[in-house]
PDB file of C-alpha atoms in Angstrom:
ATOM      1  CA  MET A   1     -21.243  -9.332  -9.868  1.00 34.00           C
ATOM      2  CA  PRO A   2     -21.480  -8.755  -6.090  1.00 39.00           C
ATOM      3  CA  LEU A   3     -18.344  -9.701  -4.208  1.00 39.00           C
ATOM      4  CA  SER A   4     -20.367 -11.919  -1.884  1.00 37.00           C
ATOM      5  CA  TYR A   5     -21.175 -14.096  -4.908  1.00 37.00           C
ATOM      6  CA  LEU A   6     -17.590 -14.344  -6.160  1.00 43.00           C
ATOM      7  CA  ARG A   7     -15.877 -17.647  -5.474  1.00 51.00           C
ATOM      8  CA  SER A   8     -12.549 -17.206  -3.730  1.00 59.00           C
ATOM      9  CA  VAL A   9      -9.764 -19.547  -4.765  1.00 59.00           C
ATOM     10  CA  ASP A  10      -7.358 -20.611  -2.008  1.00 59.00           C
ATOM     11  CA  SER A  11      -3.896 -19.210  -2.703  1.00 61.00           C
ATOM     12  CA  GLY A  12      -1.891 -21.306  -0.262  1.00 70.00           C
ATOM     13  CA  VAL A  13      -0.183 -18.187   1.150  1.00 80.00           C
ATOM     14  CA  ALA A  14      -0.716 -16.834   4.657  1.00 86.00           C
ATOM     15  CA  PRO A  15      -2.968 -13.758   4.878  1.00 91.00           C
ATOM     16  CA  HIS A  16      -1.093 -10.547   5.655  1.00 95.00           C
ATOM     17  CA  ALA A  17      -2.289  -7.369   7.377  1.00 95.00           C
ATOM     18  CA  VAL A  18      -4.326  -6.012   4.448  1.00 96.00           C
ATOM     19  CA  ALA A  19      -5.896  -9.410   3.732  1.00 95.00           C
ATOM     20  CA  ARG A  20      -6.955  -9.682   7.370  1.00 95.00           C
ATOM     21  CA  LEU A  21      -8.402  -6.166   7.300  1.00 95.00           C
ATOM     22  CA  ARG A  22     -10.342  -7.073   4.157  1.00 94.00           C
ATOM     23  CA  THR A  23     -11.803 -10.109   5.920  1.00 92.00           C
ATOM     24  CA  GLU A  24     -12.824  -7.966   8.891  1.00 92.00           C
ATOM     25  CA  ARG A  25     -14.372  -5.366   6.592  1.00 90.00           C
ATOM     26  CA  LEU A  26     -16.395  -7.990   4.722  1.00 88.00           C
ATOM     27  CA  ALA A  27     -17.610  -9.523   7.987  1.00 86.00           C
ATOM     28  CA  ARG A  28     -19.252  -6.278   9.074  1.00 81.00           C
ATOM     29  CA  SER A  29     -20.565  -5.267   5.664  1.00 71.00           C
ATOM     30  CA  THR A  30     -24.336  -4.780   5.466  1.00 64.00           C
ATOM     31  CA  ARG A  31     -24.452  -4.971   1.686  1.00 62.00           C
ATOM     32  CA  PRO A  32     -22.240  -6.557  -0.961  1.00 56.00           C
ATOM     33  CA  PHE A  33     -19.327  -4.587  -2.409  1.00 50.00           C
ATOM     34  CA  LEU A  34     -19.526  -4.618  -6.214  1.00 51.00           C
ATOM     35  CA  SER A  35     -16.436  -6.000  -7.903  1.00 51.00           C
ATOM     36  CA  ARG A  36     -15.882  -7.792 -11.174  1.00 50.00           C
ATOM     37  CA  GLY A  37     -14.655 -11.354 -11.128  1.00 47.00           C
ATOM     38  CA  GLY A  38     -13.300 -13.740 -13.719  1.00 43.00           C
ATOM     39  CA  PRO A  39     -15.356 -15.638 -16.288  1.00 44.00           C
ATOM     40  CA  ARG A  40     -16.775 -17.820 -13.487  1.00 54.00           C
ATOM     41  CA  GLY A  41     -16.698 -15.111 -10.853  1.00 62.00           C
ATOM     42  CA  GLU A  42     -13.418 -16.267  -9.301  1.00 82.00           C
ATOM     43  CA  ARG A  43     -10.527 -14.386  -7.718  1.00 86.00           C
ATOM     44  CA  CYS A  44      -7.454 -15.674  -5.949  1.00 91.00           C
ATOM     45  CA  GLU A  45      -7.571 -14.929  -2.210  1.00 90.00           C
ATOM     46  CA  GLY A  46      -3.848 -14.195  -2.118  1.00 93.00           C
ATOM     47  CA  CYS A  47      -3.426 -11.650  -4.934  1.00 94.00           C
ATOM     48  CA  ARG A  48      -7.033 -10.734  -5.948  1.00 93.00           C
ATOM     49  CA  LEU A  49      -6.327 -11.614  -9.578  1.00 94.00           C
ATOM     50  CA  ARG A  50      -8.140 -14.174 -11.688  1.00 92.00           C
ATOM     51  CA  PRO A  51      -6.731 -17.658 -11.003  1.00 93.00           C
ATOM     52  CA  SER A  52      -5.325 -17.799 -14.543  1.00 94.00           C
ATOM     53  CA  HIS A  53      -3.183 -14.736 -13.757  1.00 96.00           C
ATOM     54  CA  CYS A  54      -2.331 -15.513 -10.102  1.00 96.00           C
ATOM     55  CA  MET A  55       1.034 -14.102  -8.967  1.00 96.00           C
ATOM     56  CA  CYS A  56       1.177 -15.472  -5.422  1.00 96.00           C
ATOM     57  CA  HIS A  57       4.283 -17.493  -6.337  1.00 95.00           C
ATOM     58  CA  LEU A  58       6.076 -14.192  -6.967  1.00 96.00           C
ATOM     59  CA  ARG A  59       5.377 -12.706  -3.515  1.00 95.00           C
ATOM     60  CA  PRO A  60       8.739 -11.442  -2.176  1.00 93.00           C
ATOM     61  CA  GLN A  61       8.180 -10.815   1.616  1.00 92.00           C
ATOM     62  CA  LEU A  62      11.377  -8.950   2.547  1.00 96.00           C
ATOM     63  CA  ALA A  63      12.743  -8.030   5.968  1.00 96.00           C
ATOM     64  CA  THR A  64      13.373  -4.270   6.279  1.00 96.00           C
ATOM     65  CA  GLN A  65      14.571  -1.818   8.879  1.00 96.00           C
ATOM     66  CA  ALA A  66      11.586   0.449   8.172  1.00 97.00           C
ATOM     67  CA  GLY A  67       7.980  -0.476   8.762  1.00 98.00           C
ATOM     68  CA  VAL A  68       4.808   0.621   6.981  1.00 98.00           C
ATOM     69  CA  CYS A  69       1.513   1.473   8.659  1.00 98.00           C
ATOM     70  CA  LEU A  70      -1.473   1.758   6.318  1.00 98.00           C
ATOM     71  CA  LEU A  71      -4.483   3.798   7.403  1.00 98.00           C
ATOM     72  CA  MET A  72      -7.092   2.639   4.924  1.00 98.00           C
ATOM     73  CA  HIS A  73     -10.320   4.382   4.017  1.00 96.00           C
ATOM     74  CA  ASP A  74     -13.416   2.225   4.361  1.00 92.00           C
ATOM     75  CA  ALA A  75     -13.618   0.613   0.899  1.00 91.00           C
ATOM     76  CA  GLU A  76      -9.899   0.403   0.066  1.00 95.00           C
ATOM     77  CA  PRO A  77      -9.270  -3.126   1.418  1.00 93.00           C
ATOM     78  CA  LEU A  78     -12.082  -4.407  -0.807  1.00 91.00           C
ATOM     79  CA  LYS A  79     -10.795  -3.003  -4.103  1.00 91.00           C
ATOM     80  CA  PRO A  80      -8.912  -5.508  -6.295  1.00 90.00           C
ATOM     81  CA  SER A  81      -6.820  -2.631  -7.654  1.00 91.00           C
ATOM     82  CA  ASN A  82      -5.701  -1.465  -4.198  1.00 94.00           C
ATOM     83  CA  THR A  83      -1.897  -1.295  -4.034  1.00 95.00           C
ATOM     84  CA  GLY A  84      -1.556  -1.161  -0.259  1.00 96.00           C
ATOM     85  CA  TRP A  85      -1.972  -4.936  -0.592  1.00 97.00           C
ATOM     86  CA  LEU A  86       1.264  -5.051  -2.602  1.00 97.00           C
ATOM     87  CA  ILE A  87       3.174  -3.288   0.183  1.00 98.00           C
ATOM     88  CA  ALA A  88       2.103  -5.999   2.622  1.00 98.00           C
ATOM     89  CA  ASP A  89       3.233  -8.604   0.065  1.00 97.00           C
ATOM     90  CA  VAL A  90       6.741  -7.136  -0.028  1.00 98.00           C
ATOM     91  CA  VAL A  91       7.429  -5.461   3.349  1.00 97.00           C
ATOM     92  CA  ARG A  92       7.175  -7.995   6.164  1.00 96.00           C
ATOM     93  CA  ASP A  93       6.600  -5.345   8.850  1.00 97.00           C
ATOM     94  CA  THR A  94       3.395  -3.877   7.427  1.00 98.00           C
ATOM     95  CA  TRP A  95       0.299  -3.105   9.487  1.00 98.00           C
ATOM     96  CA  ALA A  96      -3.128  -2.073   8.211  1.00 98.00           C
ATOM     97  CA  PHE A  97      -5.942  -0.332  10.085  1.00 98.00           C
ATOM     98  CA  GLY A  98      -9.298   0.932   8.967  1.00 97.00           C
ATOM     99  CA  TRP A  99      -9.596   4.691   9.408  1.00 96.00           C
ATOM    100  CA  SER A 100     -12.392   6.183  11.485  1.00 93.00           C
ATOM    101  CA  ARG A 101     -13.157   9.854  12.066  1.00 90.00           C
ATOM    102  CA  THR A 102     -14.300   9.259  15.642  1.00 90.00           C
ATOM    103  CA  GLU A 103     -11.757   6.817  17.072  1.00 91.00           C
ATOM    104  CA  ALA A 104      -8.402   5.209  16.400  1.00 94.00           C
ATOM    105  CA  HIS A 105      -7.638   1.510  16.770  1.00 95.00           C
ATOM    106  CA  PRO A 106      -5.974   0.806  20.158  1.00 96.00           C
ATOM    107  CA  GLN A 107      -3.265  -1.278  18.473  1.00 97.00           C
ATOM    108  CA  LEU A 108      -2.456   1.661  16.191  1.00 97.00           C
ATOM    109  CA  LEU A 109      -2.133   4.044  19.139  1.00 97.00           C
ATOM    110  CA  ALA A 110       0.101   1.560  20.961  1.00 97.00           C
ATOM    111  CA  MET A 111       2.344   1.265  17.922  1.00 97.00           C
ATOM    112  CA  LEU A 112       2.684   5.047  17.655  1.00 97.00           C
ATOM    113  CA  ASP A 113       3.875   5.114  21.279  1.00 97.00           C
ATOM    114  CA  ASP A 114       6.294   2.188  20.871  1.00 97.00           C
ATOM    115  CA  PRO A 115       9.834   3.570  21.431  1.00 95.00           C
ATOM    116  CA  GLN A 116      11.333   1.341  18.739  1.00 95.00           C
ATOM    117  CA  TRP A 117       9.557   3.370  16.034  1.00 96.00           C
ATOM    118  CA  GLN A 118       9.958   6.894  14.679  1.00 95.00           C
ATOM    119  CA  PRO A 119       6.656   7.575  12.879  1.00 97.00           C
ATOM    120  CA  TYR A 120       6.539   9.761   9.767  1.00 97.00           C
ATOM    121  CA  VAL A 121       3.190  10.785   8.303  1.00 96.00           C
ATOM    122  CA  VAL A 122       3.675  10.767   4.533  1.00 96.00           C
ATOM    123  CA  PHE A 123       1.753  13.652   2.966  1.00 93.00           C
ATOM    124  CA  PRO A 124       2.381  16.607   0.605  1.00 91.00           C
ATOM    125  CA  GLY A 125       3.977  19.456   2.537  1.00 86.00           C
ATOM    126  CA  GLU A 126       1.956  22.151   0.752  1.00 87.00           C
ATOM    127  CA  PHE A 127      -1.119  21.111   2.761  1.00 87.00           C
ATOM    128  CA  VAL A 128       0.564  20.968   6.174  1.00 88.00           C
ATOM    129  CA  GLN A 129       0.165  23.529   8.961  1.00 85.00           C
ATOM    130  CA  PRO A 130       2.359  24.534  10.640  1.00 84.00           C
ATOM    131  CA  PRO A 131       5.006  24.163   7.915  1.00 81.00           C
ATOM    132  CA  GLY A 132       7.632  23.374  10.558  1.00 86.00           C
ATOM    133  CA  ARG A 133       6.302  19.810  10.776  1.00 90.00           C
ATOM    134  CA  VAL A 134       7.442  19.095   7.215  1.00 92.00           C
ATOM    135  CA  VAL A 135      10.653  17.163   6.543  1.00 92.00           C
ATOM    136  CA  GLN A 136      12.012  15.895   3.233  1.00 90.00           C
ATOM    137  CA  ALA A 137      14.416  13.326   4.654  1.00 89.00           C
ATOM    138  CA  LEU A 138      14.575  10.932   7.577  1.00 90.00           C
ATOM    139  CA  VAL A 139      15.858  13.028  10.467  1.00 79.00           C
ATOM    140  CA  PRO A 140      17.125  11.208  13.599  1.00 73.00           C
ATOM    141  CA  GLN A 141      16.434  12.962  16.895  1.00 68.00           C
ATOM    142  CA  PRO A 142      19.699  14.456  18.293  1.00 65.00           C
ATOM    143  CA  GLY A 143      20.994  12.574  21.321  1.00 63.00           C
ATOM    144  CA  ALA A 144      18.238   9.945  21.127  1.00 65.00           C
ATOM    145  CA  PRO A 145      18.719   6.205  20.481  1.00 72.00           C
ATOM    146  CA  ALA A 146      18.308   5.130  16.859  1.00 84.00           C
ATOM    147  CA  ARG A 147      14.690   4.298  16.076  1.00 92.00           C
ATOM    148  CA  ARG A 148      13.227   2.418  13.137  1.00 95.00           C
ATOM    149  CA  PRO A 149      11.306   4.560  10.615  1.00 96.00           C
ATOM    150  CA  LEU A 150       7.576   3.872  10.496  1.00 97.00           C
ATOM    151  CA  PHE A 151       5.935   5.310   7.389  1.00 98.00           C
ATOM    152  CA  ILE A 152       2.256   6.115   7.943  1.00 98.00           C
ATOM    153  CA  LEU A 153       0.445   6.083   4.598  1.00 98.00           C
ATOM    154  CA  LEU A 154      -3.128   7.302   4.111  1.00 97.00           C
ATOM    155  CA  ASP A 155      -4.535   4.776   1.659  1.00 96.00           C
ATOM    156  CA  ALA A 156      -7.487   6.493  -0.009  1.00 95.00           C
ATOM    157  CA  THR A 157      -8.494   8.657  -2.920  1.00 92.00           C
ATOM    158  CA  TRP A 158      -6.938  12.116  -2.824  1.00 89.00           C
ATOM    159  CA  PRO A 159     -10.065  13.932  -1.451  1.00 92.00           C
ATOM    160  CA  GLU A 160     -10.483  11.198   1.172  1.00 95.00           C
ATOM    161  CA  ALA A 161      -6.795  11.356   2.150  1.00 94.00           C
ATOM    162  CA  ARG A 162      -6.969  15.118   2.743  1.00 93.00           C
ATOM    163  CA  LYS A 163      -9.961  14.617   5.034  1.00 95.00           C
ATOM    164  CA  MET A 164      -8.164  11.804   6.885  1.00 96.00           C
ATOM    165  CA  PHE A 165      -5.096  13.990   7.392  1.00 94.00           C
ATOM    166  CA  ARG A 166      -7.156  16.852   8.835  1.00 93.00           C
ATOM    167  CA  LYS A 167      -9.293  14.656  11.093  1.00 95.00           C
ATOM    168  CA  SER A 168      -6.636  12.401  12.663  1.00 96.00           C
ATOM    169  CA  PRO A 169      -5.401  14.490  15.623  1.00 94.00           C
ATOM    170  CA  TYR A 170      -3.390  11.578  17.042  1.00 96.00           C
ATOM    171  CA  LEU A 171      -0.987  12.062  14.109  1.00 96.00           C
ATOM    172  CA  ASP A 172      -0.390  15.767  14.782  1.00 94.00           C
ATOM    173  CA  ARG A 173       2.678  15.195  16.981  1.00 95.00           C
ATOM    174  CA  PHE A 174       4.687  13.476  14.254  1.00 95.00           C
ATOM    175  CA  PRO A 175       6.817  14.905  11.444  1.00 95.00           C
ATOM    176  CA  VAL A 176       5.284  14.950   7.976  1.00 94.00           C
ATOM    177  CA  LEU A 177       7.487  13.447   5.286  1.00 95.00           C
ATOM    178  CA  SER A 178       6.872  15.308   2.036  1.00 92.00           C
ATOM    179  CA  LEU A 179       8.158  13.604  -1.113  1.00 89.00           C
ATOM    180  CA  HIS A 180       9.213  15.506  -4.228  1.00 80.00           C
ATOM    181  CA  PRO A 181       9.969  12.792  -6.769  1.00 74.00           C
ATOM    182  CA  ASP A 182      11.129  13.671 -10.264  1.00 73.00           C
ATOM    183  CA  GLN A 183       9.302  10.783 -11.895  1.00 63.00           C
ATOM    184  CA  ILE A 184       5.730  10.621 -13.185  1.00 64.00           C
ATOM    185  CA  SER A 185       3.412   7.977 -11.771  1.00 69.00           C
ATOM    186  CA  HIS A 186       3.266   4.762 -13.807  1.00 70.00           C
ATOM    187  CA  TYR A 187       0.129   3.486 -12.083  1.00 67.00           C
ATOM    188  CA  ARG A 188      -2.479   2.679 -14.724  1.00 67.00           C
ATOM    189  CA  LEU A 189      -5.328   1.026 -12.821  1.00 69.00           C
ATOM    190  CA  ARG A 190      -7.067   4.168 -11.518  1.00 61.00           C
ATOM    191  CA  ARG A 191      -7.060   7.658 -12.958  1.00 55.00           C
ATOM    192  CA  SER A 192      -5.866  10.776 -11.198  1.00 53.00           C
ATOM    193  CA  THR A 193      -6.360  14.351 -12.311  1.00 51.00           C
ATOM    194  CA  ARG A 194      -2.709  15.125 -11.514  1.00 51.00           C
ATOM    195  CA  ALA A 195       0.352  13.378 -12.923  1.00 50.00           C
ATOM    196  CA  ASP A 196       2.262  13.932  -9.674  1.00 56.00           C
ATOM    197  CA  HIS A 197      -0.219  11.900  -7.624  1.00 71.00           C
ATOM    198  CA  PHE A 198       1.291   8.524  -6.835  1.00 87.00           C
ATOM    199  CA  CYS A 199      -0.455   5.319  -5.860  1.00 91.00           C
ATOM    200  CA  THR A 200       0.135   3.975  -2.358  1.00 95.00           C
ATOM    201  CA  SER A 201       2.753   1.372  -3.280  1.00 96.00           C
ATOM    202  CA  GLU A 202       4.723   3.948  -5.311  1.00 94.00           C
ATOM    203  CA  VAL A 203       4.795   6.229  -2.267  1.00 94.00           C
ATOM    204  CA  ALA A 204       5.997   3.369  -0.050  1.00 96.00           C
ATOM    205  CA  ALA A 205       8.753   2.504  -2.533  1.00 95.00           C
ATOM    206  CA  LEU A 206       9.966   6.106  -2.565  1.00 94.00           C
ATOM    207  CA  CYS A 207       9.982   6.190   1.245  1.00 95.00           C
ATOM    208  CA  LEU A 208      11.995   2.975   1.483  1.00 96.00           C
ATOM    209  CA  GLU A 209      14.571   4.293  -0.965  1.00 93.00           C
ATOM    210  CA  LEU A 210      15.125   7.421   1.163  1.00 91.00           C
ATOM    211  CA  GLY A 211      16.926   5.689   4.010  1.00 83.00           C
ATOM    212  CA  GLY A 212      20.485   4.558   4.443  1.00 81.00           C
ATOM    213  CA  ASP A 213      19.598   0.908   5.001  1.00 92.00           C
ATOM    214  CA  ALA A 214      20.518  -1.298   2.035  1.00 94.00           C
ATOM    215  CA  ALA A 215      17.679  -3.747   2.706  1.00 95.00           C
ATOM    216  CA  ASP A 216      15.146  -0.902   2.655  1.00 96.00           C
ATOM    217  CA  ARG A 217      16.490   0.489  -0.608  1.00 96.00           C
ATOM    218  CA  GLN A 218      16.330  -2.931  -2.244  1.00 96.00           C
ATOM    219  CA  ALA A 219      12.787  -3.439  -0.934  1.00 97.00           C
ATOM    220  CA  GLY A 220      11.822  -0.115  -2.531  1.00 96.00           C
ATOM    221  CA  ARG A 221      13.129  -1.241  -5.909  1.00 96.00           C
ATOM    222  CA  VAL A 222      11.446  -4.642  -5.555  1.00 98.00           C
ATOM    223  CA  LEU A 223       8.143  -2.951  -4.683  1.00 97.00           C
ATOM    224  CA  GLU A 224       8.346  -0.771  -7.807  1.00 96.00           C
ATOM    225  CA  ALA A 225       8.994  -3.828  -9.977  1.00 97.00           C
ATOM    226  CA  TYR A 226       6.298  -5.847  -8.198  1.00 98.00           C
ATOM    227  CA  LEU A 227       3.727  -3.110  -8.922  1.00 96.00           C
ATOM    228  CA  ALA A 228       4.670  -3.259 -12.612  1.00 96.00           C
ATOM    229  CA  VAL A 229       4.055  -7.019 -12.688  1.00 97.00           C
ATOM    230  CA  PHE A 230       0.741  -6.671 -10.832  1.00 97.00           C
ATOM    231  CA  THR A 231      -0.415  -3.913 -13.179  1.00 95.00           C
ATOM    232  CA  GLU A 232       0.549  -5.964 -16.235  1.00 96.00           C
ATOM    233  CA  ARG A 233      -1.254  -9.106 -15.037  1.00 97.00           C
ATOM    234  CA  TYR A 234      -4.302  -7.166 -13.874  1.00 95.00           C
ATOM    235  CA  LEU A 235      -4.732  -5.531 -17.288  1.00 94.00           C
ATOM    236  CA  GLN A 236      -3.999  -8.773 -19.152  1.00 96.00           C
ATOM    237  CA  ALA A 237      -6.731 -10.514 -17.166  1.00 94.00           C
ATOM    238  CA  LYS A 238      -9.120  -7.616 -17.755  1.00 91.00           C
ATOM    239  CA  HIS A 239      -8.573  -7.812 -21.525  1.00 93.00           C
ATOM    240  CA  GLN A 240      -8.590 -11.635 -21.567  1.00 92.00           C
ATOM    241  CA  GLN A 241      -4.952 -11.881 -22.598  1.00 96.00           C
ATOM    242  CA  PRO A 242      -2.650 -14.614 -21.262  1.00 96.00           C
ATOM    243  CA  ALA A 243      -0.086 -13.785 -18.596  1.00 96.00           C
ATOM    244  CA  ASP A 244       3.486 -13.487 -19.880  1.00 97.00           C
ATOM    245  CA  PRO A 245       5.949 -14.741 -17.224  1.00 96.00           C
ATOM    246  CA  ASP A 246       8.886 -13.744 -19.438  1.00 97.00           C
ATOM    247  CA  SER A 247       7.850 -10.103 -19.935  1.00 98.00           C
ATOM    248  CA  ALA A 248      10.200  -7.209 -19.258  1.00 97.00           C
ATOM    249  CA  ALA A 249       8.320  -6.475 -16.012  1.00 97.00           C
ATOM    250  CA  HIS A 250       8.870 -10.017 -14.753  1.00 98.00           C
ATOM    251  CA  ARG A 251      12.553  -9.953 -15.681  1.00 97.00           C
ATOM    252  CA  GLN A 252      12.991  -6.641 -13.856  1.00 97.00           C
ATOM    253  CA  LEU A 253      11.375  -8.066 -10.713  1.00 97.00           C
ATOM    254  CA  GLN A 254      13.702 -11.077 -10.784  1.00 96.00           C
ATOM    255  CA  ALA A 255      16.725  -8.802 -11.260  1.00 96.00           C
ATOM    256  CA  CYS A 256      15.706  -6.676  -8.252  1.00 96.00           C
ATOM    257  CA  MET A 257      15.164  -9.750  -6.118  1.00 94.00           C
ATOM    258  CA  HIS A 258      18.670 -11.038  -6.841  1.00 90.00           C
ATOM    259  CA  GLU A 259      20.514  -7.766  -6.224  1.00 85.00           C
ATOM    260  CA  LYS A 260      23.291  -7.934  -3.656  1.00 67.00           C
ATOM    261  CA  ARG A 261      22.644  -5.716  -0.658  1.00 60.00           C
TER     262      ARG A 261
END
């Protein structure tokens, strides 16, 4: 069913950066984006799930030292399975911009020049030239005032992300944070040909857990648990199974939320 025919259900939560980008993207669309809805073609505006499986009441919204900047390929904000949305649910300081090959959003460029931030482009180091740009930890600049980390995530399929990385010259002056996690991706909503490819929210969680700030590390753990709940509810709705608010995933999310920093 075309998305333009789906009936949105008001969630009662304020739209965040990705939700606003989705609205902008729909406003300039020349044809409907195809997406499946519920039995009556309904999705919650706040979490993109069927109303019967809505999880807006679980949205954490945590304050962190680090920020997240999502550069999203054209269709990503429209996909119900997009996990950049989950980052904006959890990390209060999240920004989202549509990526363009020919120009960058002025607000994005201003943010990259803001002295409060130290941007890190998050991308596999094996594809980076020159290799000297690659770091595997957050590295403060010697003699410079402390700056907040800003993780720049390319939210796209893997082939699209590689193109975005190559064709975004305004990012060339920043270090590239290359992650080498020991875990295998648990994301089950889209397939990847490689087990070491992580979805966007998994990458953000790993970045947050790298720093020395306790609030960031907790936010990383909450984001991991929040993804597990979203995945569970998404698949339950898809297979017409009831949501289980007492599942192991839900209990883990509650435990992470109540951790002492």
